[in-house]
Coordinates of N, CA, C and O in Angstrom, one line a residue:
R1 N -15.2 10.3 63.3 CA -13.9 10.2 62.8 C -14.0 10.3 61.2 O -14.5 9.4 60.6
I2 N -13.5 11.4 60.7 CA -13.7 11.7 59.3 C -12.5 11.2 58.5 O -11.4 11.4 58.9
G3 N -12.8 10.6 57.3 CA -11.8 10.2 56.4 C -11.1 11.4 55.8 O -11.1 12.5 56.4
D4 N -10.5 11.3 54.7 CA -9.8 12.4 54.0 C -10.8 13.2 53.2 O -11.3 12.7 52.2
V5 N -11.1 14.4 53.7 CA -12.1 15.3 53.0 C -11.5 15.9 51.8 O -10.4 16.5 51.7
I6 N -12.2 15.7 50.7 CA -11.8 16.2 49.4 C -12.8 17.2 48.9 O -14.0 17.0 49.0
G7 N -12.3 18.4 48.5 CA -13.1 19.5 48.0 C -12.2 20.5 47.4 O -10.9 20.4 47.6
P8 N -12.7 21.5 46.7 CA -11.8 22.4 46.0 C -10.7 23.1 46.9 O -9.6 23.3 46.4
E9 N -11.0 23.4 48.1 CA -10.0 24.0 49.0 C -9.4 23.1 50.1 O -8.8 23.6 51.0
S10 N -9.6 21.8 50.0 CA -9.2 20.9 51.0 C -7.7 20.7 51.0 O -7.0 20.9 50.0
T11 N -7.2 20.3 52.1 CA -5.7 20.0 52.3 C -5.3 18.9 51.3 O -4.2 19.0 50.7
W12 N -6.2 17.9 51.1 CA -5.9 16.8 50.2 C -5.9 17.2 48.7 O -5.7 16.4 47.8
V13 N -6.2 18.4 48.4 CA -6.2 19.0 47.1 C -5.1 20.0 47.0 O -4.2 19.9 46.1
K14 N -5.1 21.0 47.8 CA -4.2 22.1 47.8 C -2.7 21.7 47.9 O -1.9 22.1 47.1
N15 N -2.4 20.9 49.0 CA -1.0 20.5 49.2 C -0.5 19.7 48.1 O 0.6 20.0 47.6
P16 N -1.2 18.6 47.7 CA -0.6 17.8 46.5 C -0.4 18.6 45.3 O 0.6 18.5 44.6
L17 N -1.4 19.5 45.0 CA -1.3 20.4 43.8 C 0.0 21.3 43.9 O 0.7 21.4 42.9
K18 N 0.2 21.9 45.0 CA 1.4 22.7 45.2 C 2.7 21.9 45.0 O 3.6 22.3 44.3
L19 N 2.7 20.7 45.5 CA 3.9 19.8 45.4 C 4.0 19.3 43.9 O 5.1 19.2 43.4
L20 N 2.9 19.0 43.3 CA 3.0 18.6 41.9 C 3.5 19.7 41.0 O 4.3 19.5 40.1
K21 N 3.1 20.9 41.2 CA 3.6 22.1 40.4 C 5.1 22.3 40.6 O 5.7 22.7 39.7
L22 N 5.5 22.0 41.8 CA 7.0 22.2 42.1 C 7.8 21.0 41.8 O 9.0 20.9 41.9
R23 N 7.1 19.9 41.3 CA 7.7 18.6 41.0 C 8.4 18.0 42.3 O 9.4 17.4 42.2
L24 N 7.7 18.2 43.4 CA 8.2 17.7 44.7 C 7.3 16.6 45.3 O 7.5 16.2 46.4
L25 N 6.3 16.2 44.6 CA 5.5 15.1 45.0 C 6.0 13.8 44.4 O 6.0 13.7 43.2
F26 N 6.3 12.8 45.3 CA 6.9 11.6 44.8 C 6.0 10.4 45.3 O 5.5 10.4 46.4
L27 N 5.7 9.5 44.4 CA 5.0 8.3 44.7 C 5.9 7.3 45.3 O 7.1 7.3 45.0
I28 N 5.3 6.4 46.0 CA 6.1 5.3 46.6 C 5.9 4.1 45.8 O 4.7 3.6 45.6
N29 N 7.0 3.5 45.3 CA 6.8 2.2 44.5 C 6.0 1.2 45.2 O 6.2 0.9 46.4
H30 N 5.0 0.6 44.5 CA 4.2 -0.5 45.0 C 3.5 -0.2 46.3 O 3.2 -1.1 47.1
S31 N 3.2 1.1 46.6 CA 2.5 1.5 47.8 C 1.0 1.1 47.7 O 0.4 1.2 46.7
E32 N 0.5 0.6 48.8 CA -0.9 0.2 48.9 C -1.6 1.2 49.8 O -2.7 0.8 50.4
G33 N -1.0 2.3 50.1 CA -1.7 3.3 51.0 C -3.0 3.7 50.5 O -3.2 4.0 49.3
I34 N -4.0 3.7 51.4 CA -5.4 3.9 51.0 C -5.9 5.3 51.3 O -5.8 5.7 52.5
L35 N -6.5 6.0 50.4 CA -7.2 7.2 50.6 C -8.7 6.9 50.8 O -9.4 6.5 50.0
N36 N -9.1 7.1 52.1 CA -10.5 6.9 52.5 C -11.2 8.2 52.4 O -11.3 9.0 53.3
Y37 N -11.6 8.6 51.2 CA -12.0 9.9 50.9 C -13.5 10.1 51.2 O -14.3 9.2 51.2
I38 N -13.9 11.4 51.4 CA -15.3 11.8 51.4 C -15.4 13.2 50.8 O -14.5 14.0 51.1
D39 N -16.3 13.3 49.9 CA -16.5 14.6 49.3 C -17.1 15.6 50.3 O -18.0 15.1 51.1
I40 N -16.7 16.8 50.3 CA -17.2 17.8 51.3 C -18.7 17.9 51.3 O -19.4 18.0 52.3
R41 N -19.3 17.7 50.1 CA -20.8 17.8 50.0 C -21.5 16.6 50.7 O -22.5 16.8 51.4
D42 N -20.9 15.5 50.6 CA -21.4 14.3 51.3 C -21.3 14.5 52.8 O -22.2 14.1 53.6
L43 N -20.2 15.1 53.3 CA -19.9 15.3 54.7 C -21.0 16.3 55.2 O -21.5 16.1 56.3
V44 N -21.2 17.3 54.5 CA -22.2 18.3 54.9 C -23.6 17.7 55.0 O -24.3 17.9 56.0
D45 N -24.0 16.8 54.1 CA -25.2 16.1 54.1 C -25.3 15.3 55.4 O -26.4 15.3 56.1
L46 N -24.3 14.5 55.7 CA -24.3 13.7 56.9 C -24.4 14.5 58.2 O -25.1 14.2 59.1
I47 N -23.6 15.6 58.2 CA -23.7 16.5 59.4 C -25.1 17.0 59.6 O -25.6 17.0 60.8
E48 N -25.8 17.4 58.6 CA -27.2 17.8 58.7 C -28.1 16.7 59.2 O -28.9 16.9 60.1
I49 N -27.9 15.5 58.7 CA -28.7 14.3 59.2 C -28.4 14.1 60.7 O -29.4 13.9 61.4
L50 N -27.2 14.2 61.1 CA -26.8 13.9 62.5 C -27.4 15.0 63.4 O -27.9 14.7 64.5
L51 N -27.4 16.2 62.9 CA -27.9 17.3 63.7 C -29.4 17.2 63.9 O -30.0 17.6 64.9
D52 N -30.1 16.7 62.9 CA -31.6 16.5 62.9 C -32.0 15.2 63.7 O -33.2 15.1 64.0
S53 N -31.0 14.4 64.0 CA -31.4 13.1 64.6 C -31.3 13.2 66.1 O -30.8 14.2 66.7
N54 N -31.8 12.2 66.8 CA -31.7 12.1 68.2 C -30.5 11.2 68.7 O -30.5 10.7 69.8
I55 N -29.6 11.0 67.8 CA -28.4 10.1 68.1 C -27.4 11.0 68.8 O -26.9 12.0 68.3
N56 N -27.0 10.6 70.1 CA -26.0 11.4 70.8 C -24.9 10.5 71.3 O -25.1 9.2 71.4
N57 N -23.8 11.0 71.6 CA -22.7 10.3 72.2 C -22.3 9.1 71.4 O -22.0 8.0 72.0
T58 N -22.2 9.2 70.1 CA -21.9 8.1 69.3 C -20.7 8.5 68.4 O -20.7 9.6 67.8
I59 N -19.8 7.6 68.2 CA -18.6 7.8 67.3 C -18.8 7.0 66.1 O -19.1 5.9 66.1
Y60 N -18.6 7.7 64.9 CA -18.8 7.1 63.6 C -17.5 7.2 62.8 O -16.8 8.2 63.0
N61 N -17.2 6.3 62.0 CA -16.2 6.4 61.0 C -16.9 6.9 59.7 O -17.9 6.4 59.4
V62 N -16.4 8.0 59.1 CA -17.1 8.6 58.0 C -16.1 8.7 56.8 O -15.1 9.3 56.9
S63 N -16.5 8.1 55.7 CA -15.9 8.3 54.4 C -16.9 7.9 53.4 O -18.1 7.7 53.7
S64 N -16.5 7.9 52.1 CA -17.5 7.6 51.1 C -17.8 6.1 51.0 O -18.8 5.7 50.4
G65 N -17.1 5.3 51.8 CA -17.3 3.9 51.7 C -16.5 3.2 50.6 O -16.3 2.0 50.5
E66 N -16.1 4.0 49.6 CA -15.2 3.6 48.6 C -13.8 4.1 48.9 O -13.6 4.9 49.8
Y67 N -12.8 3.6 48.3 CA -11.5 4.1 48.5 C -10.7 4.0 47.2 O -11.0 3.3 46.3
T68 N -9.6 4.7 47.2 CA -8.6 4.5 46.1 C -7.2 4.5 46.7 O -7.0 4.9 47.9
I69 N -6.3 4.1 46.0 CA -4.9 4.1 46.4 C -4.3 5.5 46.3 O -4.6 6.1 45.3
F70 N -3.6 6.0 47.3 CA -3.0 7.3 47.2 C -2.3 7.6 45.9 O -2.4 8.6 45.3
N71 N -1.5 6.6 45.5 CA -0.7 6.8 44.2 C -1.6 7.0 43.0 O -1.3 7.9 42.2
D72 N -2.7 6.3 43.0 CA -3.7 6.6 41.9 C -4.3 7.9 42.0 O -4.5 8.6 41.0
Y73 N -4.7 8.3 43.2 CA -5.3 9.7 43.4 C -4.3 10.8 43.0 O -4.7 11.7 42.3
F74 N -3.1 10.7 43.4 CA -2.1 11.7 43.0 C -1.9 11.8 41.5 O -1.8 12.9 40.9
R75 N -1.8 10.6 40.8 CA -1.7 10.6 39.4 C -3.0 11.2 38.7 O -2.9 12.0 37.8
D76 N -4.2 10.8 39.2 CA -5.4 11.3 38.7 C -5.5 12.8 38.9 O -6.0 13.6 38.0
L77 N -5.1 13.3 40.0 CA -5.1 14.8 40.3 C -4.2 15.5 39.3 O -4.5 16.6 38.7
A78 N -3.0 14.9 39.0 CA -2.1 15.5 38.0 C -2.7 15.6 36.7 O -2.6 16.6 36.0
I79 N -3.3 14.5 36.3 CA -4.0 14.5 34.9 C -5.1 15.5 34.9 O -5.2 16.2 33.9
Q80 N -5.9 15.6 35.9 CA -7.1 16.5 36.0 C -6.6 17.9 35.8 O -7.3 18.7 35.2
K81 N -5.5 18.3 36.4 CA -5.0 19.6 36.4 C -3.9 19.9 35.3 O -3.3 20.9 35.3
R82 N -3.7 18.8 34.5 CA -2.8 18.9 33.3 C -1.4 19.2 33.8 O -0.7 20.1 33.3
L83 N -1.0 18.5 34.9 CA 0.4 18.7 35.4 C 1.2 17.4 35.2 O 0.6 16.4 34.9
P84 N 2.5 17.5 35.2 CA 3.3 16.3 35.0 C 3.1 15.3 36.0 O 2.8 15.6 37.2
A85 N 3.0 14.1 35.6 CA 2.8 13.0 36.6 C 4.0 12.9 37.6 O 5.1 13.1 37.2
P86 N 3.7 12.6 38.8 CA 4.8 12.5 39.8 C 5.6 11.2 39.6 O 5.1 10.3 39.0
L87 N 6.9 11.3 40.0 CA 7.8 10.2 39.9 C 7.5 9.2 40.9 O 7.1 9.5 42.0
S88 N 7.7 7.9 40.6 CA 7.6 6.8 41.5 C 8.9 6.3 41.9 O 9.8 6.0 41.1
L89 N 9.2 6.3 43.2 CA 10.5 6.0 43.8 C 10.4 5.0 44.9 O 9.3 4.9 45.5
P90 N 11.5 4.3 45.3 CA 11.5 3.4 46.4 C 11.2 4.3 47.7 O 11.6 5.4 47.8
K91 N 10.5 3.7 48.7 CA 10.2 4.4 49.9 C 11.4 5.0 50.6 O 11.3 6.1 51.1
K92 N 12.5 4.2 50.6 CA 13.7 4.7 51.3 C 14.2 6.0 50.6 O 14.7 7.0 51.3
M93 N 14.1 6.1 49.3 CA 14.5 7.3 48.6 C 13.6 8.5 48.9 O 14.0 9.6 49.0
V94 N 12.3 8.2 48.9 CA 11.3 9.2 49.3 C 11.6 9.8 50.7 O 11.6 11.0 50.9
K95 N 11.9 8.9 51.6 CA 12.2 9.3 53.0 C 13.5 10.2 53.0 O 13.5 11.2 53.6
F96 N 14.5 9.8 52.2 CA 15.7 10.6 52.1 C 15.4 12.0 51.5 O 15.8 13.0 52.1
L97 N 14.6 12.1 50.5 CA 14.2 13.4 49.9 C 13.4 14.2 50.8 O 13.6 15.5 50.9
I98 N 12.5 13.6 51.6 CA 11.7 14.4 52.6 C 12.6 14.9 53.7 O 12.5 16.1 54.1
R99 N 13.5 14.1 54.2 CA 14.4 14.6 55.2 C 15.3 15.7 54.7 O 15.6 16.7 55.4
T100 N 15.8 15.6 53.5 CA 16.6 16.7 52.9 C 15.8 17.9 52.7 O 16.2 19.0 53.0
Q101 N 14.5 17.8 52.3 CA 13.6 19.0 52.1 C 13.4 19.6 53.5 O 13.4 20.8 53.7
E102 N 13.1 18.8 54.5 CA 12.9 19.3 55.9 C 14.1 20.1 56.4 O 14.0 21.2 57.0
L103 N 15.3 19.6 56.2 CA 16.5 20.2 56.6 C 16.7 21.6 55.9 O 17.0 22.6 56.5
F104 N 16.5 21.6 54.6 CA 16.6 22.8 53.8 C 15.6 23.8 54.3 O 15.9 25.0 54.5
C105 N 14.4 23.4 54.6 CA 13.4 24.4 55.1 C 13.7 24.9 56.5 O 13.5 26.0 56.8
R106 N 14.3 24.0 57.3 CA 14.7 24.5 58.6 C 15.8 25.5 58.5 O 15.8 26.5 59.2
I107 N 16.8 25.3 57.7 CA 17.9 26.2 57.5 C 17.4 27.5 57.0 O 17.9 28.6 57.5
F108 N 16.5 27.5 56.1 CA 16.0 28.8 55.5 C 14.7 29.3 56.0 O 14.0 30.1 55.5
N109 N 14.3 28.7 57.2 CA 13.1 29.1 57.9 C 11.9 29.1 57.0 O 11.1 30.1 56.9
M110 N 11.7 28.0 56.3 CA 10.6 27.9 55.4 C 9.7 26.7 55.9 O 10.1 25.9 56.7
R111 N 8.4 26.7 55.4 CA 7.5 25.7 55.8 C 7.5 24.6 54.7 O 7.6 24.9 53.5
T112 N 7.4 23.3 55.1 CA 7.4 22.2 54.2 C 6.1 21.6 54.2 O 5.4 21.5 55.3
E113 N 5.6 21.1 53.1 CA 4.3 20.4 53.0 C 4.5 18.9 53.1 O 3.6 18.2 53.4
S114 N 5.7 18.4 52.9 CA 6.0 16.9 53.0 C 6.7 16.6 54.3 O 7.7 17.3 54.6
T115 N 6.2 15.7 55.0 CA 6.8 15.3 56.3 C 6.9 13.7 56.3 O 6.1 13.1 55.6
L116 N 7.7 13.2 57.2 CA 7.7 11.8 57.4 C 6.4 11.2 57.9 O 6.0 10.1 57.5
H117 N 5.7 12.1 58.7 CA 4.4 11.7 59.1 C 3.4 11.5 57.9 O 2.7 10.5 57.9
T118 N 3.5 12.4 57.0 CA 2.6 12.3 55.8 C 3.0 11.1 55.0 O 2.1 10.4 54.5
L119 N 4.3 10.8 54.8 CA 4.8 9.7 54.1 C 4.2 8.4 54.7 O 3.7 7.5 54.0
N120 N 4.3 8.3 56.1 CA 3.7 7.1 56.7 C 2.2 7.0 56.5 O 1.7 5.9 56.3
Y121 N 1.5 8.1 56.6 CA 0.1 8.1 56.4 C -0.3 7.6 55.0 O -1.2 6.8 54.9
I122 N 0.3 8.2 54.0 CA -0.1 7.8 52.6 C 0.4 6.4 52.2 O 0.0 5.9 51.2
S123 N 1.3 5.8 53.0 CA 1.7 4.5 52.6 C 1.0 3.4 53.5 O 1.3 2.2 53.4
C124 N 0.1 3.8 54.4 CA -0.6 2.8 55.2 C -1.9 2.3 54.6 O -2.7 3.1 54.1
A125 N -2.0 1.0 54.6 CA -3.2 0.4 54.0 C -4.2 0.1 55.0 O -4.3 -0.9 55.7
R126 N -5.1 1.1 55.2 CA -6.2 1.0 56.2 C -7.5 1.4 55.5 O -7.5 2.4 54.8
H127 N -8.5 0.6 55.7 CA -9.8 0.9 55.1 C -10.8 1.2 56.2 O -10.9 0.5 57.2
I128 N -11.6 2.3 56.1 CA -12.6 2.7 57.0 C -13.9 2.0 56.7 O -14.4 2.2 55.6
S129 N -14.5 1.4 57.7 CA -15.8 0.8 57.5 C -16.9 1.9 57.9 O -16.8 2.4 59.0
I130 N -17.9 2.1 57.0 CA -18.9 3.1 57.4 C -20.3 2.4 57.6 O -21.3 3.0 57.6
G131 N -20.2 1.1 57.9 CA -21.4 0.3 58.1 C -22.3 0.9 59.3 O -23.5 1.0 59.2
K132 N -21.6 1.3 60.4 CA -22.3 1.8 61.6 C -23.1 3.1 61.2 O -24.3 3.2 61.6
V133 N -22.4 4.0 60.6 CA -23.1 5.3 60.3 C -24.2 5.1 59.3 O -25.3 5.7 59.4
K134 N -24.1 4.2 58.4 CA -25.1 3.9 57.4 C -26.3 3.3 58.1 O -27.5 3.6 57.8
A135 N -26.1 2.3 59.0 CA -27.1 1.6 59.7 C -27.9 2.6 60.6 O -29.1 2.5 60.7
M136 N -27.2 3.4 61.3 CA -27.8 4.3 62.3 C -28.6 5.5 61.7 O -29.5 6.0 62.2
T137 N -28.1 6.0 60.5 CA -28.7 7.2 59.9 C -29.3 7.0 58.6 O -30.0 7.9 58.1
H138 N -29.1 5.8 58.0 CA -29.6 5.6 56.6 C -29.0 6.5 55.6 O -29.5 6.7 54.5
W139 N -27.8 7.1 55.9 CA -27.1 8.0 55.0 C -26.4 7.2 54.0 O -25.8 6.1 54.2
I140 N -26.4 7.7 52.7 CA -25.7 7.1 51.6 C -24.9 8.1 50.9 O -25.5 9.1 50.5
P141 N -23.6 8.0 50.8 CA -22.8 9.0 50.1 C -23.2 9.0 48.6 O -23.6 8.0 48.0
K142 N -23.2 10.2 48.0 CA -23.7 10.4 46.7 C -22.7 10.7 45.7 O -22.9 10.6 44.5
I143 N -21.5 11.2 46.1 CA -20.5 11.7 45.1 C -19.5 10.6 44.9 O -18.6 10.3 45.7
P144 N -19.5 10.0 43.7 CA -18.5 9.0 43.3 C -17.1 9.6 43.0 O -17.0 10.8 42.8
Y145 N -16.1 8.8 43.0 CA -14.7 9.3 42.8 C -14.5 10.2 41.6 O -13.9 11.2 41.7
K146 N -15.0 9.7 40.5 CA -14.8 10.5 39.2 C -15.5 11.8 39.2 O -14.9 12.8 38.7
T147 N -16.7 11.9 39.8 CA -17.4 13.1 40.0 C -16.6 14.1 40.9 O -16.5 15.3 40.6
L148 N -16.1 13.5 42.0 CA -15.3 14.3 42.9 C -14.1 14.9 42.2 O -13.8 16.1 42.3
L149 N -13.4 14.1 41.4 CA -12.2 14.7 40.7 C -12.6 15.8 39.7 O -11.9 16.8 39.6
N150 N -13.7 15.6 39.0 CA -14.1 16.6 38.0 C -14.5 17.9 38.7 O -14.4 19.0 38.1
G151 N -14.9 17.9 40.0 CA -15.3 19.1 40.7 C -14.1 19.9 41.3 O -14.3 20.9 41.9
I152 N -12.9 19.3 41.2 CA -11.7 19.9 41.8 C -11.2 21.0 40.9 O -11.0 20.8 39.7

């Protein structure tokens, strides 16, 4: 079970950047939603280790073992790409805006990047433990958060 994969072409980079450029990405006031990220390079390293090992039929939680709050990540992404910072609004207001956007997109047969499912996901405070995968494979993630951001 992989955390939120971050890399130049990942969903967690492309979609927020698109919304930031359109000024349609809104932060949730006081949200503690956790981004359990993993850099794509760390994920590839782990996959290579697992393919070379004799470990079969095992489920692992995989992330960097560090985490950041989604609101901080979206702000950091805006700063990194020199885009305006997203607005911070109450969750009920963000829900209303997403529902309005979904309705607009349905009427005009357009695709929307923001959904209520996404809102619930980014406002959920859940932390992934990677102790099992580290113990079984001796894998250690190498890419820290700031390095990850600089590579985007």
